[in-house]
Coordinates of C-alpha atoms in Angstrom, one line a residue:
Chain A
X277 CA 116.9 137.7 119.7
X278 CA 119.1 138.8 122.7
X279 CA 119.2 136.1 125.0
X280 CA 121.8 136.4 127.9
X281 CA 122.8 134.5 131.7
X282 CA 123.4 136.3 134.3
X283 CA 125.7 139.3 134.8
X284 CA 127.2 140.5 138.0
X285 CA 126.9 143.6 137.3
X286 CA 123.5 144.8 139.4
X287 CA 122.7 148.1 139.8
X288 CA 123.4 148.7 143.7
X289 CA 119.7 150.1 144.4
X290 CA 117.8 147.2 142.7
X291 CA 119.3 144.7 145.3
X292 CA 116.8 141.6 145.2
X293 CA 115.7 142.1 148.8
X294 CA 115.1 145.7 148.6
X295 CA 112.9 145.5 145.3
X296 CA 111.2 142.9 146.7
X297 CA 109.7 144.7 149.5
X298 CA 109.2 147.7 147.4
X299 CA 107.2 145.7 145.3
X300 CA 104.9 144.3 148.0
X301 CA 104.3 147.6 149.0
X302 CA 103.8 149.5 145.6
X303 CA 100.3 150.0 144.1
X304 CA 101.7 151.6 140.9
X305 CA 103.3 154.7 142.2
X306 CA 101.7 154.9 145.4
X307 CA 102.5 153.3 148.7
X308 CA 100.3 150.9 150.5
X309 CA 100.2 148.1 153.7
X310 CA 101.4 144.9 152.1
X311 CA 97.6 143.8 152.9
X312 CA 96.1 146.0 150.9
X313 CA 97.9 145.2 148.1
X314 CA 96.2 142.0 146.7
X315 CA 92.8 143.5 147.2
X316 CA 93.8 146.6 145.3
X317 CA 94.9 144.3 142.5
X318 CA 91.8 142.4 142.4
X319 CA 89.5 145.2 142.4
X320 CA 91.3 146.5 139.1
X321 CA 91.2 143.2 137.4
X322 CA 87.2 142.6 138.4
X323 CA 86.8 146.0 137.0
X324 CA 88.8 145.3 133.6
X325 CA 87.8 142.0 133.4
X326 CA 85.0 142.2 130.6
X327 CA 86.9 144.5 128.7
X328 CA 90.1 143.0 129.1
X329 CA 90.9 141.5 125.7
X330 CA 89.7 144.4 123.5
X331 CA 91.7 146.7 125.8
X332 CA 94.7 144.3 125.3
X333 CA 94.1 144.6 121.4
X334 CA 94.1 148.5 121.7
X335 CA 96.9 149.1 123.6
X336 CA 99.1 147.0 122.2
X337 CA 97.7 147.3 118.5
X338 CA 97.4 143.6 118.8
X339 CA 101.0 142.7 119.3
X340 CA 100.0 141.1 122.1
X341 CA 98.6 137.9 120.2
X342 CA 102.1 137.6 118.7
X343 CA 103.6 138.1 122.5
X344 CA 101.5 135.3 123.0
X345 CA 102.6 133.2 120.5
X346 CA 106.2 133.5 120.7
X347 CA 105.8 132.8 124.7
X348 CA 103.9 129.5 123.5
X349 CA 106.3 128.1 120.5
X350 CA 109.1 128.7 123.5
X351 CA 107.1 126.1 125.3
X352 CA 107.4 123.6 122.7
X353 CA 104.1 121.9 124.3
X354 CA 103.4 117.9 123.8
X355 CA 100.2 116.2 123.4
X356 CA 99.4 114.4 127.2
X357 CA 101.4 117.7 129.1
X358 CA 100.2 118.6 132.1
X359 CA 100.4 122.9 132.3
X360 CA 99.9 125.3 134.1
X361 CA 99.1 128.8 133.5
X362 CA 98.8 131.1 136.1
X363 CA 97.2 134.3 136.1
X364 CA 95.3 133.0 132.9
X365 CA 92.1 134.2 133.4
X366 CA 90.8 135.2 130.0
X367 CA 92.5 132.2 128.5
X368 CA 94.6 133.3 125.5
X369 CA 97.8 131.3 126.6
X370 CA 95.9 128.4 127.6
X371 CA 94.0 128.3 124.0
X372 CA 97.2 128.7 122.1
X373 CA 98.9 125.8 123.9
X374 CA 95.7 123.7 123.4
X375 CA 95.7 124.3 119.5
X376 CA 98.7 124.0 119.0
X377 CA 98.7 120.7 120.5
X378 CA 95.7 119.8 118.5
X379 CA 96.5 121.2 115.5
X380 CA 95.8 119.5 112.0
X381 CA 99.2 120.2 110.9
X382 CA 100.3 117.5 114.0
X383 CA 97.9 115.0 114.0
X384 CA 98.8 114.6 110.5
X385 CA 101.6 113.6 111.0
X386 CA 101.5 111.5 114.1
X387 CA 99.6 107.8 115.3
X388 CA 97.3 106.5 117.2
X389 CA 99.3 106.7 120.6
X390 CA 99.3 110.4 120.1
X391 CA 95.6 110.5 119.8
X392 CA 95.2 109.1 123.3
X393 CA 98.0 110.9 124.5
X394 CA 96.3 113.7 123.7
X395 CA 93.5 113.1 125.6
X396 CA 95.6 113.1 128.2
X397 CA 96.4 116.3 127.8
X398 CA 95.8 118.9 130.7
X399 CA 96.4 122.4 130.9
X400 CA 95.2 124.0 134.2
X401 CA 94.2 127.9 134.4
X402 CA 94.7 129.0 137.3
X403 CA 93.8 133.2 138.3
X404 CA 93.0 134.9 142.1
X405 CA 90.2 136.7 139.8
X406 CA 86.7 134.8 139.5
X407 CA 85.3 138.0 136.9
X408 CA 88.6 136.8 134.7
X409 CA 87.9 133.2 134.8
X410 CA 84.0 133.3 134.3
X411 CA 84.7 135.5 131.0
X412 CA 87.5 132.7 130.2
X413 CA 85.3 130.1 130.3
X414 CA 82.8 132.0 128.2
X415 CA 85.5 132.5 125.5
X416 CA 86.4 128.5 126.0
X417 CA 82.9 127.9 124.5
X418 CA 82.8 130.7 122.0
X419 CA 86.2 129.2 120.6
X420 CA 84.7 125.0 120.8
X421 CA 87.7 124.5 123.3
X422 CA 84.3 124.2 126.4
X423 CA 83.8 121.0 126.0
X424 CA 87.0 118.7 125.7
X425 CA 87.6 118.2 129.1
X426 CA 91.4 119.4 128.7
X427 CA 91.0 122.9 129.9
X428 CA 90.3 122.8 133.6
X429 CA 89.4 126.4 135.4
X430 CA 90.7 127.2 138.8
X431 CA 90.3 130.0 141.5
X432 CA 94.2 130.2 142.9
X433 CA 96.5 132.0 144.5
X434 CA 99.9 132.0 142.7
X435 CA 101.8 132.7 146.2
X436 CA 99.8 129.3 147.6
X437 CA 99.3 127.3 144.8
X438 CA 96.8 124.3 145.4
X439 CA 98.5 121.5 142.8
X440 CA 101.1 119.0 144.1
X441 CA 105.1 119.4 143.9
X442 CA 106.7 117.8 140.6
X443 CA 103.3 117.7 138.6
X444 CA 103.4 120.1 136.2
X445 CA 105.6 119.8 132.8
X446 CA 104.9 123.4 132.2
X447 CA 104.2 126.5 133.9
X448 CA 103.5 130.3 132.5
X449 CA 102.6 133.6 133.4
X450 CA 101.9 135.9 131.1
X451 CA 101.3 139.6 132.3
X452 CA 100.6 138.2 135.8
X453 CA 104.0 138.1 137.9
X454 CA 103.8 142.6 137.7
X455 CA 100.7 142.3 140.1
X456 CA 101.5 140.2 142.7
X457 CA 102.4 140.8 145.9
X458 CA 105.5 138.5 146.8
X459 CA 107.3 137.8 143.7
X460 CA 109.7 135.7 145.7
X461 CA 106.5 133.3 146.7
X462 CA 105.2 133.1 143.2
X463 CA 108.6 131.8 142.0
X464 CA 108.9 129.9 144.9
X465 CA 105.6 128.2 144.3
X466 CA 106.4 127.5 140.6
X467 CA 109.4 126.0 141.1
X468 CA 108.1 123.4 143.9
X469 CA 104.7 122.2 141.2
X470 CA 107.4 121.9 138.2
X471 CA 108.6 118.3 137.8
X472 CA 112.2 117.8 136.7
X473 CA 112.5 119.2 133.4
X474 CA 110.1 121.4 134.0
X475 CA 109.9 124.8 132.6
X476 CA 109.4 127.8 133.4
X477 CA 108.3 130.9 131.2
X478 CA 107.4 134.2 132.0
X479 CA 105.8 137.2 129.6
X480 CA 105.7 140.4 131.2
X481 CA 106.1 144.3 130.5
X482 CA 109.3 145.0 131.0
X483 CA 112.0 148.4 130.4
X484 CA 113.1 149.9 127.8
X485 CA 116.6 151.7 127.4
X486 CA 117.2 152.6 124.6
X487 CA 116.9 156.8 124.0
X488 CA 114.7 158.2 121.6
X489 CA 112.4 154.8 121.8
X490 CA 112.0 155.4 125.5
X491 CA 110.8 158.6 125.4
X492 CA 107.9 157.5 123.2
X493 CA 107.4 154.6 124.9
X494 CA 106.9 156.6 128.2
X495 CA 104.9 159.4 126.6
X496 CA 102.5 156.6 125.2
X497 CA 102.3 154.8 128.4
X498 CA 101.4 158.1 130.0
X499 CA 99.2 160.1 127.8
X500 CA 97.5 157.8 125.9
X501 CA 97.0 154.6 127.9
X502 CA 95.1 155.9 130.4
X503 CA 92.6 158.1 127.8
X504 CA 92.2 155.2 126.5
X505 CA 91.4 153.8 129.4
X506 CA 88.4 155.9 129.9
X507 CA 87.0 156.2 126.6
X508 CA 86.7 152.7 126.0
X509 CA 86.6 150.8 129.5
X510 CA 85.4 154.2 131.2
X511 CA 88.0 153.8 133.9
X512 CA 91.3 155.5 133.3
X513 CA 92.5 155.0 136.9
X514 CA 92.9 151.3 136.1
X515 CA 95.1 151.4 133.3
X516 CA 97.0 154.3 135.1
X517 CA 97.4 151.4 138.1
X518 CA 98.6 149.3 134.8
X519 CA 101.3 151.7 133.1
X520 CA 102.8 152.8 136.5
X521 CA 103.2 149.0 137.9
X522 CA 105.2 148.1 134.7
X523 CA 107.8 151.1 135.8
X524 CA 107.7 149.7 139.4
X525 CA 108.4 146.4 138.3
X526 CA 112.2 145.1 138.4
X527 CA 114.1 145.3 135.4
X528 CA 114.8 142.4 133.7
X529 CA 118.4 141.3 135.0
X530 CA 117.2 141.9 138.5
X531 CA 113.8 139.2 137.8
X532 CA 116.1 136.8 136.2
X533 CA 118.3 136.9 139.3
X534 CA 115.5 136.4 141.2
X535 CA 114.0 133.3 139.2
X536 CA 117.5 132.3 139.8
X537 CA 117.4 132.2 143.4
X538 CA 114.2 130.5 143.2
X539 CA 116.4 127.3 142.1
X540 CA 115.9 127.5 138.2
X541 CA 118.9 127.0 135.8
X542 CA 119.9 128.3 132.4
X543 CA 117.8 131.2 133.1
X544 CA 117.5 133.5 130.3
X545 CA 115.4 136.4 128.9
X546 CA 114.8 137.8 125.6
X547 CA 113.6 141.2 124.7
X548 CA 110.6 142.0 122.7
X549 CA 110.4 145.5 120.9
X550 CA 113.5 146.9 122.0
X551 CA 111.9 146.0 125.9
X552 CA 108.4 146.8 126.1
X553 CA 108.0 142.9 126.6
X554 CA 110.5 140.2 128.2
X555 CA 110.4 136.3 128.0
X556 CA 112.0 135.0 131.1
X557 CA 112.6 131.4 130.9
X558 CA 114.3 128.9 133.3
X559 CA 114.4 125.1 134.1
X560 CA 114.4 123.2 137.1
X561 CA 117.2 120.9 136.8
Chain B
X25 CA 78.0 123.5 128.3
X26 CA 79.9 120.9 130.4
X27 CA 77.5 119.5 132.8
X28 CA 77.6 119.4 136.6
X29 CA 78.1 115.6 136.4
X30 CA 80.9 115.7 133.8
X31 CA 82.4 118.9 135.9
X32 CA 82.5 117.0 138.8
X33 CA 84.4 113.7 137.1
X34 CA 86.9 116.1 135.4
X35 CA 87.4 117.6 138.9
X36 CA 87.8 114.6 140.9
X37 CA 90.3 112.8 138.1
X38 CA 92.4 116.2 138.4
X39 CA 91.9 116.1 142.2
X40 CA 93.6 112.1 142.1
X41 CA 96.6 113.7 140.4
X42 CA 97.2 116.9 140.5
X43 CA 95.6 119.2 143.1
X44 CA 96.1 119.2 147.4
X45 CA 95.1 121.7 149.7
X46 CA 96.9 124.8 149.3
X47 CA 97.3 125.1 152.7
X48 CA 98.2 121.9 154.1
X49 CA 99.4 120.4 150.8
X50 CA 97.2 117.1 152.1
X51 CA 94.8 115.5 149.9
X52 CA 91.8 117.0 148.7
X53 CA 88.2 115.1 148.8
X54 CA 84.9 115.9 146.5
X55 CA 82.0 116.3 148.5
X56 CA 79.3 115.8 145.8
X57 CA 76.6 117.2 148.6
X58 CA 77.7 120.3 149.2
X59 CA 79.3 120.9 145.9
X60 CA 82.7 121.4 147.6
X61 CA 86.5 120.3 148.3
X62 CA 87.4 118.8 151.5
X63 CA 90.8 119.0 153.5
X64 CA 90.5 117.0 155.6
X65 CA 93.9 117.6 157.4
X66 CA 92.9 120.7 158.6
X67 CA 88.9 120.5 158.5
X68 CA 88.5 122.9 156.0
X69 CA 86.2 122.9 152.9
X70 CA 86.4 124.8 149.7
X71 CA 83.6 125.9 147.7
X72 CA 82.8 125.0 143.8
X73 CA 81.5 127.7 142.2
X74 CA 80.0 127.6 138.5
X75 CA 82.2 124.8 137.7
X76 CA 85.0 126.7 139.0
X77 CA 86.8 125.0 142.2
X78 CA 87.8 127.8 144.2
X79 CA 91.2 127.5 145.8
X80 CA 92.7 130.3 147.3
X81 CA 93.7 130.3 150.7
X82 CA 90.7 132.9 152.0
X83 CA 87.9 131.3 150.3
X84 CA 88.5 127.9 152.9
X85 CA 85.9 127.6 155.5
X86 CA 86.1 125.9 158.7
X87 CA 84.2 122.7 159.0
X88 CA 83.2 121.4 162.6
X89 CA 85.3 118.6 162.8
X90 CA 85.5 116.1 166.3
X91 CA 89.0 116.1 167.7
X92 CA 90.1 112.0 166.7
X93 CA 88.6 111.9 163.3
X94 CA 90.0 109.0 161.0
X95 CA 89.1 107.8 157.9
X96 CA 85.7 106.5 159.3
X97 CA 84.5 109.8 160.1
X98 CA 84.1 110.7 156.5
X99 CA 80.6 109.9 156.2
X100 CA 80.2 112.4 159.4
X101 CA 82.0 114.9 157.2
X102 CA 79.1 114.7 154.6
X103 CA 76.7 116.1 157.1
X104 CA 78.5 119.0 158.6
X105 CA 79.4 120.1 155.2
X106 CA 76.0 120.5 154.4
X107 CA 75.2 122.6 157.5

């Protein structure tokens, strides 16, 4: 586990401000009006939406569930917490953190006050994408999660964020924070519904360094993602949108200065295989 | 399947604590009628789509709304949303 503050030592072209507005304006590797942006986004992700998961377990030759469940034990969530997951849509983070809330191995070991706190329990889903949240839902049934009342489904923006300040104990985004338009906003937004004590926790694609490992991890990205793509989705130009917006995306001292100027403390990240993925963390203090 | 009437206590006990207008950040009010949310600050509603409340900032319509409204005008609100 590599787990560091911050450094001074930024590389002089990834300035927060200036990747900031490169960001708002990058579609992957092309350029576009800082307007377009969001609709380009969601047209990739109605697109992906019903093949989203599978795709997930392709590309990632299921890592990504372990991703997952490293971001949630991170967490640490309590029966009665009130979360938020943003950019959620199909669900998996939100599941996890319900389970493992609920799990046997807990409620063996706890009372009756954690039974009714655990009613209490509320984790929020919250994606800009109603294809993603419909097939969420659907998956919420298939997995006997539809019914308890715990997993409430909304249609948000994460720059505008429709919950109240200090009301969250919780708040991830996992593989969401790369398509956004204002980074700045997002972080802005999460940091106003956290409560004190709150934390923060961010999964997302991130850069790798090291030499040989790069190489292949470019030369999958490139050749085979978006084949993939088309063979099993039928739409290579999405995942191509998807391997070239993890290269635009800052690296990961430059995000953890930003979700430092967003007013979070001990901010930290940790690397997953050697980079592909990062776990940003922060609390507001 | 969670029904409409359990969707719609499940929404208003979140609405109580947890959600405002993502605009205004002002409360937030059910409108059972036209299957909607209400903000009142700025006289716009939200739609409720399959269960789903939808929130973002462009999905908010403008509801007719008098210039002096108060509290009491909340029963006139039931109307025009439905129109």
């Amino acid at each position: 586990m590599v787990a560091r503050r911050l450094g001074s030592k930024l590389l002089p072209r990834f300035t927060p401000a200036a990747t900031l507005h490169s960001h708002a304006t990058s579609f992957g590797f092309k350029e576009v009006n800082e307007e377009e942006k969001s609709q380009l986004v969601g047209n990739v992700f109605t697109k992906v939406a019903s093949n989203y998961d599978i795709m997930n377990d392709l590309m990632s030759g299921g890592l990504h569930r372990l991703w997952k469940e490293r971001l949630v034990s991170k967490l640490s969530p309590f029966p009665g917490m009130k979360h938020l997951d943003v950019a959620g849509g199909t669900g998996d983070v939100a599941f996890r953190i319900l389970e493992t809330i609920n799990s046997v191995n807990r409620r063996a070991m706890e009372g009756t006050v954690e039974d009714d706190l655990r009613e209490e329990t509320q984790i929020y889903v919250c994606d800009i994408n109603p294809n993603m949240l419909n097939v969420g839902k659907k998956r919420a049934q298939e997995r006997g999660l539809g019914d308890l009342g715990s997993l409430v489904w909304v249609e948000g923006d994460a720059e505008k964020l429709t919950f109240k300040d200090d009301s969250m104990d919780g708040y991830t985004i996992a593989f969401g924070i790369r398509n956004v338009t204002h980074i700045e906003k997002v972080l802005a937004e999460a940091y106003r519904v956290l409560k004190k004590g709150g934390r923060f926790l961010c999964l997302e694609l991130s850069h790798v360094d090291t030499p040989v490992f790069k190489q292949l991890y470019d030369y999958y990205s490139f050749s085979v993602i978006p084949v993939l793509g088309e063979l099993v989705a039928g739409d290579r130009d999405s995942y191509q949108y998807l391997v070239e917006s993890v290269r635009r995306f800052p690296p990961q001292e430059v995000f953890a200065s930003m979700i430092a100027d967003a007013g979070f403390q001990k901010v930290e990240y940790e690397n997953l295989v050697g980079g592909v993925v990062a776990i940003h963390s922060g609390l507001k203090i | 399947m969670v029904r409409g009437s359990r969707v719609v206590e499940i929404i208003s006990k979140t609405l109580s604590e947890m959600l405002v207008c993502p605009l205004s950040e002002q409360p937030l009010r059910v409108c059972e009628k036209s299957n909607s949310l209400i903000s009142h600050a700025i006289g716009v509603s939200f739609p409720i789509v399959d269960g789903i409340p939808c929130l973002v900032p462009r999905d908010g319509e403008i509801v007719e709304t008098d210039s002096d409204r108060t509290a009491a005008d909340a029963k006139t609100d039931h109307k025009t949303a439905q129109e």
